[in-house]
Amino acid sequence: MALVNIGSYIEDMATPRPSRLARKPRAQYHHGDLRRALLQAAVRTLQKQGLDALTLRSVGDELGVSRSALYRHFSDKAALLTAVASEGFRLLHDALRTAWEHAGKGRAGSLAMGEAYVSFALEHPWHYRVMFGSGFDLDASDPELRQAGAAALEVLVESLVELQAAGLARQEDVRTQANFVWAVVHGVAMLAIDGSIEHQGADAKALARYAVERLHTGIAPAVP
Amino acid sequence: MALVNIGSYIEDMATPRPSRLARKPRAQYHHGDLRRALLQAAVRTLQKQGLDALTLRSVGDELGVSRSALYRHFSDKAALLTAVASEGFRLLHDALRTAWEHAGKGRAGSLAMGEAYVSFALEHPWHYRVMFGSGFDLDASDPELRQAGAAALEVLVESLVELQAAGLARQEDVRTQANFVWAVVHGVAMLAIDGSIEHQGADAKALARYAVERLHTGIAPAVP
DNA sequence: ACCTGAACACCGTTCAAGT
DNA sequence: ACCTGAACACCGTTCAAGT
């Protein structure tokens, strides 16, 4: 643990100043897909210990690699977090698509999607926060992130197009509708993982179900 | 700017080691309500420069006070952020109450509240993120924070009770309804300040209006 | 009681050097 | 090409001392 400890540094002043080279080399290099390994280690740390524990040192240590090895694969910590967020959107996308298709699409499908969305957030709260947190820096203009986010939203749009075709949703701009639906599930998810709901003795998943039901009524075609 | 700069520190070693006392004292102490001043300086920095710029040093400097003076008034940085969040909930509470009452309550009132909520988030994005961000630490169990958050939610509950009484909302558990409505506006607000909506060329406030309208339909009593 | 300045134990990032 | 270890410029926090 080489840290800036002035006390011990001063002691060292007695011995000749250490030159900037020739330190014992590590047993062996990592080699292999270090980028992927770093990404997965970051996700693991996040899931187990939260965002504060996610330091470049901790990630490096877990792989037996120096903390600056990361800079060969990511431009900085923000880039690592951006990659973590992209990976999160891919996982969310898969979860939504699976829920939608396994439930046979339609009304049941969108209910399943709503539950799957909130479940994902509850099961990976830190990962979810990194995806949407925005308190910390994260390169919002990164193409990979934008693409992964858009792909996840696309499942929603697809389901709404089907609901409209089946006469279960108002025939209006589907992207506005999708943004609205997304906002609802996102809002429920955020309140759920912040504990704002549990603190009132309410249940997050129950709220998710309620929300999707009211949502269906809300976007249903007007009764003539 | 006294920072741990080893280079200049080593130069100083030529001169006798500085003892741990007797430094030129500051012109004068702050005196007055330093706690309040610190809180307001923190809010100002947040609004103007974002969360990364909010360091104890920057806040202290702005008031001409040492960085550790803060510890007389807050147990740590998390406590300062918690106070900032509480203040945010009070401001939000006022904005919602004003919108609700000025619009004459009822349907128009809740539409005004929805817009006021999203407007607050758009106008104070960093303050809003601290209130809900949850990426950074913030003492969620703080009584003041809990109370301020509950008070803001209370306006919503109140409006829903009225809507129910007027036959404009389903007669069901009002707290579940309130959580749902809160999730919706919160979701819209988060997507809005993250730029997720603007990037699609859509308008955040328009989405807020759309959302509240669909919300009204969603929670309206079932047609017999 | 309130505040200061130095010390301390962490950070992320850079860079000359090693393989 | 890939990685290392030391240096560096910041952080938040603690504490003996000053008023």
Short mmCIF file of C-alpha atoms (C1' of nucleotides) in Angstrom, two decimals:
data_model
loop_
_atom_site.label_atom_id
_atom_site.label_comp_id
_atom_site.label_asym_id
_atom_site.label_seq_id
_atom_site.Cartn_x
_atom_site.Cartn_y
_atom_site.Cartn_z
CA MET A 1 0.00 0.00 0.00
CA ALA A 2 2.12 2.86 -1.26
CA LEU A 3 0.44 6.00 -0.03
CA VAL A 4 1.57 9.54 0.50
CA ASN A 5 2.63 9.27 4.11
CA ILE A 6 4.74 12.28 4.92
CA GLY A 7 5.89 10.88 8.23
CA SER A 8 7.55 7.78 6.83
CA TYR A 9 8.71 9.77 3.83
CA ILE A 10 10.72 12.00 6.13
CA GLU A 11 12.33 9.01 7.80
CA ASP A 12 13.43 7.83 4.38
CA MET A 13 15.29 11.08 3.93
CA ALA A 14 18.06 9.67 6.13
CA THR A 15 18.77 6.93 3.61
CA PRO A 16 19.77 8.01 0.11
CA ARG A 17 16.87 9.32 -1.97
CA PRO A 18 15.30 6.37 -3.83
CA SER A 19 15.77 6.74 -7.57
CA ARG A 20 12.76 6.64 -9.85
CA LEU A 21 13.52 3.19 -11.20
CA ALA A 22 14.37 -0.42 -10.46
CA ARG A 23 11.62 -1.79 -8.23
CA LYS A 24 10.98 -5.50 -7.93
CA PRO A 25 8.71 -6.42 -10.82
CA ARG A 26 5.44 -8.23 -10.22
CA ALA A 27 5.38 -12.02 -10.63
CA GLN A 28 3.78 -11.80 -14.04
CA TYR A 29 1.60 -9.56 -16.15
CA HIS A 30 -2.11 -10.12 -16.49
CA HIS A 31 -2.36 -10.65 -20.24
CA GLY A 32 -5.66 -11.63 -21.71
CA ASP A 33 -8.70 -9.41 -21.95
CA LEU A 34 -7.78 -7.05 -19.14
CA ARG A 35 -10.36 -4.51 -20.27
CA ARG A 36 -13.18 -7.02 -19.82
CA ALA A 37 -11.67 -8.25 -16.53
CA LEU A 38 -11.50 -4.68 -15.18
CA LEU A 39 -15.09 -4.03 -16.20
CA GLN A 40 -16.33 -7.17 -14.48
CA ALA A 41 -14.29 -6.52 -11.35
CA ALA A 42 -15.79 -3.03 -11.20
CA VAL A 43 -19.32 -4.42 -11.50
CA ARG A 44 -18.61 -7.00 -8.79
CA THR A 45 -17.23 -4.41 -6.37
CA LEU A 46 -20.17 -2.12 -7.06
CA GLN A 47 -22.69 -4.86 -6.42
CA LYS A 48 -21.01 -6.07 -3.24
CA GLN A 49 -19.68 -2.89 -1.65
CA GLY A 50 -21.19 0.13 -3.35
CA LEU A 51 -19.83 3.09 -5.23
CA ASP A 52 -17.52 4.48 -2.55
CA ALA A 53 -15.59 1.21 -2.49
CA LEU A 54 -15.05 1.33 -6.23
CA THR A 55 -11.56 2.83 -6.45
CA LEU A 56 -9.00 2.20 -9.14
CA ARG A 57 -6.79 0.70 -6.46
CA SER A 58 -9.43 -1.80 -5.33
CA VAL A 59 -10.19 -2.85 -8.89
CA GLY A 60 -6.50 -3.25 -9.69
CA ASP A 61 -5.81 -5.18 -6.48
CA GLU A 62 -8.60 -7.65 -7.21
CA LEU A 63 -6.90 -8.55 -10.49
CA GLY A 64 -3.36 -8.41 -9.14
CA VAL A 65 -2.62 -5.48 -11.40
CA SER A 66 -1.24 -2.02 -10.74
CA ARG A 67 -3.76 0.77 -10.36
CA SER A 68 -2.45 2.55 -13.42
CA ALA A 69 -2.79 -0.50 -15.67
CA LEU A 70 -6.38 0.62 -16.14
CA TYR A 71 -5.24 3.62 -18.15
CA ARG A 72 -4.17 1.35 -21.00
CA HIS A 73 -7.84 0.40 -21.45
CA PHE A 74 -9.89 3.33 -20.23
CA SER A 75 -9.08 7.00 -20.60
CA ASP A 76 -10.03 7.62 -16.96
CA LYS A 77 -12.34 6.53 -14.16
CA ALA A 78 -15.34 8.19 -15.83
CA ALA A 79 -14.74 6.02 -18.89
CA LEU A 80 -14.76 2.91 -16.70
CA LEU A 81 -18.04 3.99 -15.09
CA THR A 82 -19.47 4.73 -18.53
CA ALA A 83 -18.61 1.19 -19.64
CA VAL A 84 -20.22 -0.14 -16.44
CA ALA A 85 -23.37 1.83 -17.26
CA SER A 86 -23.44 0.54 -20.85
CA GLU A 87 -23.15 -3.01 -19.59
CA GLY A 88 -26.04 -2.27 -17.23
CA PHE A 89 -28.25 -1.12 -20.08
CA ARG A 90 -27.47 -4.30 -21.97
CA LEU A 91 -28.48 -6.42 -18.95
CA LEU A 92 -31.64 -4.36 -18.47
CA HIS A 93 -32.44 -4.70 -22.15
CA ASP A 94 -32.17 -8.49 -21.95
CA ALA A 95 -34.32 -8.62 -18.82
CA LEU A 96 -37.05 -6.52 -20.43
CA ARG A 97 -37.03 -8.42 -23.71
CA THR A 98 -37.21 -11.77 -21.90
CA ALA A 99 -40.08 -10.62 -19.69
CA TRP A 100 -41.99 -9.18 -22.64
CA GLU A 101 -41.66 -12.30 -24.76
CA HIS A 102 -42.11 -14.92 -22.04
CA ALA A 103 -45.36 -13.30 -20.96
CA GLY A 104 -46.67 -13.53 -24.51
CA LYS A 105 -46.44 -9.78 -25.17
CA GLY A 106 -49.66 -7.71 -25.03
CA ARG A 107 -51.05 -6.46 -21.73
CA ALA A 108 -49.53 -9.29 -19.71
CA GLY A 109 -46.24 -8.62 -21.42
CA SER A 110 -46.10 -5.00 -20.41
CA LEU A 111 -47.06 -5.86 -16.84
CA ALA A 112 -44.19 -8.37 -16.78
CA MET A 113 -41.85 -5.76 -18.21
CA GLY A 114 -42.78 -3.28 -15.51
CA GLU A 115 -42.06 -5.83 -12.81
CA ALA A 116 -38.82 -6.91 -14.50
CA TYR A 117 -37.66 -3.31 -14.67
CA VAL A 118 -38.21 -2.64 -10.97
CA SER A 119 -36.77 -6.04 -10.08
CA PHE A 120 -33.60 -5.26 -12.00
CA ALA A 121 -33.18 -2.01 -10.07
CA LEU A 122 -33.84 -3.71 -6.73
CA GLU A 123 -31.42 -6.55 -7.47
CA HIS A 124 -28.63 -4.33 -8.78
CA PRO A 125 -29.21 -1.04 -6.96
CA TRP A 126 -25.67 0.29 -7.35
CA HIS A 127 -25.40 -0.71 -10.95
CA TYR A 128 -28.74 0.97 -11.58
CA ARG A 129 -27.62 4.13 -9.79
CA VAL A 130 -24.50 4.34 -11.93
CA MET A 131 -26.70 4.03 -15.03
CA PHE A 132 -28.91 6.94 -13.97
CA GLY A 133 -27.16 8.47 -11.01
CA SER A 134 -25.67 11.49 -12.70
CA GLY A 135 -24.24 12.75 -9.45
CA PHE A 136 -20.81 11.56 -10.51
CA ASP A 137 -19.28 12.08 -13.88
CA LEU A 138 -20.04 9.65 -16.59
CA ASP A 139 -19.55 10.46 -20.23
CA ALA A 140 -23.14 10.97 -21.35
CA SER A 141 -22.09 11.52 -24.94
CA ASP A 142 -20.33 8.15 -25.23
CA PRO A 143 -21.69 6.38 -28.34
CA GLU A 144 -21.70 2.94 -26.72
CA LEU A 145 -23.70 4.24 -23.77
CA ARG A 146 -26.15 6.09 -26.00
CA GLN A 147 -26.62 3.02 -28.15
CA ALA A 148 -27.17 0.68 -25.19
CA GLY A 149 -29.65 3.11 -23.62
CA ALA A 150 -31.54 3.56 -26.86
CA ALA A 151 -31.73 -0.21 -27.39
CA ALA A 152 -33.29 -0.70 -23.96
CA LEU A 153 -35.86 2.01 -24.69
CA GLU A 154 -36.60 0.34 -28.02
CA VAL A 155 -38.24 -2.66 -26.33
CA LEU A 156 -40.64 -0.27 -24.70
CA VAL A 157 -41.43 1.47 -27.99
CA GLU A 158 -42.00 -1.91 -29.64
CA SER A 159 -44.46 -2.96 -26.96
CA LEU A 160 -46.35 0.31 -27.24
CA VAL A 161 -46.62 -0.03 -31.02
CA GLU A 162 -48.22 -3.44 -30.46
CA LEU A 163 -50.57 -2.12 -27.79
CA GLN A 164 -51.65 0.68 -30.13
CA ALA A 165 -52.23 -1.80 -32.96
CA ALA A 166 -54.33 -3.96 -30.62
CA GLY A 167 -56.45 -0.95 -29.68
CA LEU A 168 -55.18 -1.00 -26.11
CA ALA A 169 -53.32 2.31 -26.28
CA ARG A 170 -54.14 5.75 -27.65
CA GLN A 171 -52.86 6.27 -31.13
CA GLU A 172 -50.49 9.13 -30.48
CA ASP A 173 -46.77 9.76 -30.78
CA VAL A 174 -45.25 6.52 -29.57
CA ARG A 175 -41.97 8.11 -28.44
CA THR A 176 -43.76 10.52 -26.11
CA GLN A 177 -45.73 7.60 -24.78
CA ALA A 178 -42.53 5.59 -24.34
CA ASN A 179 -40.82 8.45 -22.50
CA PHE A 180 -43.82 8.68 -20.21
CA VAL A 181 -43.88 4.97 -19.46
CA TRP A 182 -40.13 4.97 -18.95
CA ALA A 183 -40.41 7.90 -16.53
CA VAL A 184 -43.02 6.01 -14.51
CA VAL A 185 -41.03 2.82 -14.08
CA HIS A 186 -37.84 4.77 -13.55
CA GLY A 187 -39.52 6.85 -10.87
CA VAL A 188 -40.84 3.77 -9.09
CA ALA A 189 -37.42 2.12 -9.33
CA MET A 190 -35.61 5.14 -7.90
CA LEU A 191 -38.02 5.57 -5.00
CA ALA A 192 -37.76 1.83 -4.39
CA ILE A 193 -33.98 1.62 -4.17
CA ASP A 194 -33.77 4.82 -2.12
CA GLY A 195 -36.02 3.16 0.42
CA SER A 196 -38.57 5.97 0.15
CA ILE A 197 -41.32 3.44 -0.29
CA GLU A 198 -40.28 0.81 2.21
CA HIS A 199 -39.99 3.45 4.89
CA GLN A 200 -43.71 3.98 4.65
CA GLY A 201 -44.27 0.29 5.11
CA ALA A 202 -45.30 -0.05 1.48
CA ASP A 203 -43.99 -2.62 -0.98
CA ALA A 204 -41.99 -1.61 -4.03
CA LYS A 205 -43.11 -4.44 -6.30
CA ALA A 206 -46.73 -3.90 -5.34
CA LEU A 207 -46.35 -0.24 -6.28
CA ALA A 208 -44.81 -1.30 -9.59
CA ARG A 209 -47.82 -3.49 -10.35
CA TYR A 210 -50.22 -0.75 -9.33
CA ALA A 211 -48.31 1.77 -11.44
CA VAL A 212 -48.40 -0.34 -14.59
CA GLU A 213 -52.11 -0.97 -14.15
CA ARG A 214 -52.94 2.73 -13.73
CA LEU A 215 -50.61 3.37 -16.63
CA HIS A 216 -52.65 1.11 -18.85
CA THR A 217 -55.81 2.94 -17.93
CA GLY A 218 -54.03 6.24 -18.46
CA ILE A 219 -52.89 5.55 -21.97
CA ALA A 220 -55.98 3.60 -22.98
CA PRO A 221 -58.04 5.09 -25.83
CA ALA A 222 -60.72 7.51 -24.66
CA VAL A 223 -64.11 5.89 -24.26
CA PRO A 224 -66.39 7.26 -26.97
CA MET B 1 -3.86 27.32 -0.68
CA ALA B 2 -2.08 25.08 1.77
CA LEU B 3 -1.91 21.73 0.11
CA VAL B 4 0.22 18.67 0.64
CA ASN B 5 2.93 19.47 -1.86
CA ILE B 6 5.89 17.24 -1.17
CA GLY B 7 8.19 19.20 -3.44
CA SER B 8 7.93 22.48 -1.56
CA TYR B 9 7.75 20.59 1.71
CA ILE B 10 11.16 19.11 1.08
CA GLU B 11 12.62 22.56 0.38
CA ASP B 12 11.30 23.66 3.75
CA MET B 13 13.36 20.93 5.37
CA ALA B 14 16.42 23.15 4.98
CA THR B 15 14.90 25.62 7.44
CA PRO B 16 14.11 24.37 10.94
CA ARG B 17 11.10 22.08 11.19
CA PRO B 18 7.97 24.20 11.78
CA SER B 19 6.45 23.45 15.16
CA ARG B 20 2.80 22.53 15.42
CA LEU B 21 1.74 25.92 16.75
CA ALA B 22 1.93 29.66 16.37
CA ARG B 23 0.81 30.50 12.86
CA LYS B 24 -0.39 33.98 11.97
CA PRO B 25 -4.04 34.07 13.00
CA ARG B 26 -6.72 35.09 10.54
CA ALA B 27 -7.85 38.75 10.57
CA GLN B 28 -10.97 37.85 12.52
CA TYR B 29 -13.34 35.00 13.14
CA HIS B 30 -16.60 34.66 11.31
CA HIS B 31 -19.04 34.89 14.22
CA GLY B 32 -22.70 34.98 13.47
CA ASP B 33 -24.72 32.12 12.09
CA LEU B 34 -21.87 30.22 10.47
CA ARG B 35 -23.96 27.08 10.13
CA ARG B 36 -26.52 28.90 8.00
CA ALA B 37 -23.76 30.67 6.04
CA LEU B 38 -22.04 27.35 5.30
CA LEU B 39 -25.30 25.82 4.15
CA GLN B 40 -26.05 28.71 1.81
CA ALA B 41 -22.50 28.77 0.43
CA ALA B 42 -22.81 25.05 -0.29
CA VAL B 43 -26.10 25.56 -2.13
CA ARG B 44 -24.59 28.43 -4.15
CA THR B 45 -21.54 26.40 -5.17
CA LEU B 46 -23.73 23.45 -6.10
CA GLN B 47 -26.02 25.58 -8.24
CA LYS B 48 -23.17 27.38 -10.01
CA GLN B 49 -20.48 24.72 -10.31
CA GLY B 50 -21.94 21.32 -9.57
CA LEU B 51 -21.23 18.61 -7.04
CA ASP B 52 -17.56 18.00 -7.85
CA ALA B 53 -16.75 21.63 -7.05
CA LEU B 54 -18.40 21.35 -3.64
CA THR B 55 -15.42 20.67 -1.37
CA LEU B 56 -15.06 21.68 2.26
CA ARG B 57 -12.12 23.83 1.19
CA SER B 58 -14.15 25.75 -1.41
CA VAL B 59 -17.02 26.33 1.00
CA GLY B 60 -14.64 27.51 3.70
CA ASP B 61 -12.73 29.77 1.34
CA GLU B 62 -15.91 31.48 0.18
CA LEU B 63 -16.63 32.50 3.76
CA GLY B 64 -13.03 33.27 4.67
CA VAL B 65 -13.04 30.44 7.16
CA SER B 66 -10.77 27.43 7.66
CA ARG B 67 -11.91 24.16 6.13
CA SER B 68 -12.21 22.52 9.49
CA ALA B 69 -14.45 25.25 10.94
CA LEU B 70 -17.30 23.30 9.37
CA TYR B 71 -16.83 20.50 11.89
CA ARG B 72 -18.14 22.74 14.65
CA HIS B 73 -21.50 22.80 12.89
CA PHE B 74 -21.77 19.57 10.93
CA SER B 75 -20.48 16.17 11.95
CA ASP B 76 -19.04 15.60 8.47
CA LYS B 77 -19.55 16.35 4.78
CA ALA B 78 -22.48 13.93 4.57
CA ALA B 79 -24.23 15.96 7.27
CA LEU B 80 -23.73 19.13 5.24
CA LEU B 81 -25.18 17.45 2.14
CA THR B 82 -28.08 16.15 4.22
CA ALA B 83 -28.83 19.69 5.36
CA VAL B 84 -28.62 20.85 1.74
CA ALA B 85 -31.12 18.15 0.77
CA SER B 86 -33.50 19.13 3.60
CA GLU B 87 -33.37 22.73 2.47
CA GLY B 88 -34.17 21.53 -1.05
CA PHE B 89 -37.27 19.69 0.14
CA ARG B 90 -38.45 22.84 1.90
CA LEU B 91 -38.04 24.85 -1.31
CA LEU B 92 -39.80 22.17 -3.33
CA HIS B 93 -42.58 22.05 -0.77
CA ASP B 94 -43.12 25.80 -1.06
CA ALA B 95 -43.11 25.65 -4.87
CA LEU B 96 -45.70 22.87 -4.92
CA ARG B 97 -47.96 24.48 -2.35
CA THR B 98 -47.86 27.83 -4.18
CA ALA B 99 -48.63 26.20 -7.55
CA TRP B 100 -51.47 24.14 -6.06
CA GLU B 101 -53.12 27.10 -4.37
CA HIS B 102 -52.55 29.73 -7.05
CA ALA B 103 -54.14 27.48 -9.65
CA GLY B 104 -57.24 27.16 -7.48
CA LYS B 105 -56.56 23.52 -6.55
CA GLY B 106 -58.55 20.76 -8.32
CA ARG B 107 -57.52 19.48 -11.73
CA ALA B 108 -55.83 22.72 -12.74
CA GLY B 109 -54.03 22.72 -9.42
CA SER B 110 -52.51 19.32 -9.92
CA LEU B 111 -51.46 20.17 -13.46
CA ALA B 112 -49.74 23.28 -12.08
CA MET B 113 -48.08 21.17 -9.39
CA GLY B 114 -46.72 18.76 -11.96
CA GLU B 115 -45.20 21.58 -13.96
CA ALA B 116 -43.85 23.26 -10.83
CA TYR B 117 -42.18 20.02 -9.77
CA VAL B 118 -40.37 19.51 -13.07
CA SER B 119 -39.53 23.22 -13.25
CA PHE B 120 -37.92 23.05 -9.82
CA ALA B 121 -35.74 20.14 -10.94
CA LEU B 122 -34.77 21.87 -14.20
CA GLU B 123 -33.92 25.13 -12.44
CA HIS B 124 -31.93 23.53 -9.62
CA PRO B 125 -30.61 20.33 -11.20
CA TRP B 126 -27.72 19.84 -8.80
CA HIS B 127 -29.75 20.61 -5.74
CA TYR B 128 -32.37 18.16 -6.98
CA ARG B 129 -29.74 15.50 -7.60
CA VAL B 130 -28.44 15.85 -4.05
CA MET B 131 -31.99 15.41 -2.77
CA PHE B 132 -32.48 12.17 -4.69
CA GLY B 133 -29.06 11.32 -6.06
CA SER B 134 -28.13 8.59 -3.61
CA GLY B 135 -24.86 7.94 -5.41
CA PHE B 136 -23.01 9.82 -2.67
CA ASP B 137 -23.61 9.38 1.00
CA LEU B 138 -26.29 11.35 2.65
CA ASP B 139 -27.75 10.43 5.98
CA ALA B 140 -31.13 9.03 4.91
CA SER B 141 -32.20 8.49 8.51
CA ASP B 142 -31.74 12.13 9.49
CA PRO B 143 -34.98 13.31 11.17
CA GLU B 144 -34.87 16.76 9.59
CA LEU B 145 -34.49 15.25 6.12
CA ARG B 146 -37.27 12.74 6.73
CA GLN B 147 -39.56 15.45 8.00
CA ALA B 148 -38.87 17.82 5.09
CA GLY B 149 -39.38 15.02 2.56
CA ALA B 150 -42.61 13.90 4.22
CA ALA B 151 -43.93 17.47 4.27
CA ALA B 152 -43.35 17.84 0.53
CA LEU B 153 -45.17 14.57 -0.12
CA GLU B 154 -48.02 15.76 2.09
CA VAL B 155 -49.06 18.42 -0.45
CA LEU B 156 -49.51 15.64 -2.97
CA VAL B 157 -51.57 13.55 -0.58
CA GLU B 158 -53.72 16.57 0.21
CA SER B 159 -54.42 17.22 -3.45
CA LEU B 160 -55.33 13.59 -4.04
CA VAL B 161 -57.75 13.60 -1.12
CA GLU B 162 -59.47 16.57 -2.73
CA LEU B 163 -59.54 14.94 -6.15
CA GLN B 164 -61.07 11.83 -4.62
CA ALA B 165 -63.69 13.87 -2.81
CA ALA B 166 -64.55 15.65 -6.07
CA GLY B 167 -65.00 12.32 -7.80
CA LEU B 168 -61.99 12.92 -10.04
CA ALA B 169 -59.86 10.13 -8.62
CA ARG B 170 -60.49 6.50 -7.72
CA GLN B 171 -61.30 6.01 -4.09
CA GLU B 172 -58.41 3.85 -3.10
CA ASP B 173 -55.48 4.08 -0.71
CA VAL B 174 -54.35 7.65 -1.06
CA ARG B 175 -50.73 6.95 -0.03
CA THR B 176 -50.28 4.37 -2.78
CA GLN B 177 -51.78 6.85 -5.19
CA ALA B 178 -49.45 9.56 -3.89
CA ASN B 179 -46.40 7.31 -4.25
CA PHE B 180 -47.44 6.56 -7.80
CA VAL B 181 -47.92 10.22 -8.72
CA TRP B 182 -44.66 11.10 -7.03
CA ALA B 183 -42.85 8.38 -8.97
CA VAL B 184 -44.22 9.76 -12.22
CA VAL B 185 -43.13 13.36 -11.71
CA HIS B 186 -39.85 12.23 -10.19
CA GLY B 187 -39.20 10.02 -13.20
CA VAL B 188 -39.95 12.83 -15.63
CA ALA B 189 -37.76 15.20 -13.63
CA MET B 190 -34.81 12.79 -13.56
CA LEU B 191 -34.98 12.02 -17.26
CA ALA B 192 -35.31 15.76 -17.90
CA ILE B 193 -32.22 16.85 -15.99
CA ASP B 194 -30.17 13.95 -17.31
CA GLY B 195 -30.90 15.23 -20.80
CA SER B 196 -32.41 11.89 -21.80
CA ILE B 197 -35.46 13.67 -23.16
CA GLU B 198 -33.82 16.65 -24.84
CA HIS B 199 -31.47 14.34 -26.69
CA GLN B 200 -34.45 12.94 -28.54
CA GLY B 201 -35.49 16.43 -29.53
CA ALA B 202 -38.43 16.28 -27.14
CA ASP B 203 -39.36 18.89 -24.55
CA ALA B 204 -39.25 18.13 -20.84
CA LYS B 205 -42.07 20.46 -19.81
CA ALA B 206 -44.29 19.17 -22.59
CA LEU B 207 -43.66 15.65 -21.34
CA ALA B 208 -44.55 16.80 -17.82
CA ARG B 209 -47.89 18.16 -19.05
CA TYR B 210 -48.57 15.02 -21.05
CA ALA B 211 -47.66 12.88 -18.04
CA VAL B 212 -50.00 14.66 -15.65
CA GLU B 213 -52.86 14.45 -18.16
CA ARG B 214 -52.41 10.71 -18.70
CA LEU B 215 -52.04 10.42 -14.95
CA HIS B 216 -55.44 11.98 -14.44
CA THR B 217 -57.00 9.53 -16.84
CA GLY B 218 -55.11 6.71 -15.18
CA ILE B 219 -56.35 7.39 -11.68
CA ALA B 220 -59.84 8.48 -12.73
CA PRO B 221 -62.72 6.36 -11.43
CA ALA B 222 -63.61 3.45 -13.73
CA VAL B 223 -66.47 4.26 -16.10
CA PRO B 224 -69.46 2.25 -15.00
"C1'" DA C 1 -17.25 28.19 22.55
"C1'" DC C 2 -15.27 28.76 18.30
"C1'" DC C 3 -11.72 28.62 15.06
"C1'" DT C 4 -6.88 27.70 13.17
"C1'" DG C 5 -3.09 25.29 10.74
"C1'" DA C 6 -0.50 21.14 10.46
"C1'" DA C 7 -0.74 16.27 10.03
"C1'" DC C 8 -2.69 12.29 8.16
"C1'" DA C 9 -4.73 8.65 5.29
"C1'" DC C 10 -6.82 8.23 1.59
"C1'" DC C 11 -8.05 9.51 -3.68
"C1'" DG C 12 -7.27 9.87 -9.32
"C1'" DT C 13 -3.75 10.76 -12.63
"C1'" DT C 14 0.82 11.17 -14.89
"C1'" DC C 15 5.13 9.50 -16.34
"C1'" DA C 16 9.79 7.57 -16.83
"C1'" DA C 17 11.20 3.12 -16.86
"C1'" DG C 18 11.04 -1.91 -17.35
"C1'" DT C 19 9.62 -6.39 -20.06
"C1'" DA D 1 2.25 -3.20 -26.60
"C1'" DC D 2 1.53 -3.59 -21.94
"C1'" DC D 3 2.47 -2.87 -17.25
"C1'" DT D 4 5.03 -1.02 -13.00
"C1'" DG D 5 6.09 2.01 -9.06
"C1'" DA D 6 7.05 6.61 -7.69
"C1'" DA D 7 5.52 11.25 -7.82
"C1'" DC D 8 2.02 14.54 -7.68
"C1'" DA D 9 -2.05 17.44 -6.72
"C1'" DC D 10 -5.89 17.10 -4.87
"C1'" DC D 11 -9.54 15.18 -1.17
"C1'" DG D 12 -12.04 14.61 3.95
"C1'" DT D 13 -10.92 14.29 8.73
"C1'" DT D 14 -8.47 14.78 13.21
"C1'" DC D 15 -6.26 17.25 16.72
"C1'" DA D 16 -3.30 20.16 19.63
"C1'" DA D 17 -3.20 24.80 20.13
"C1'" DG D 18 -4.79 29.62 20.08
"C1'" DT D 19 -8.46 33.47 21.15
#
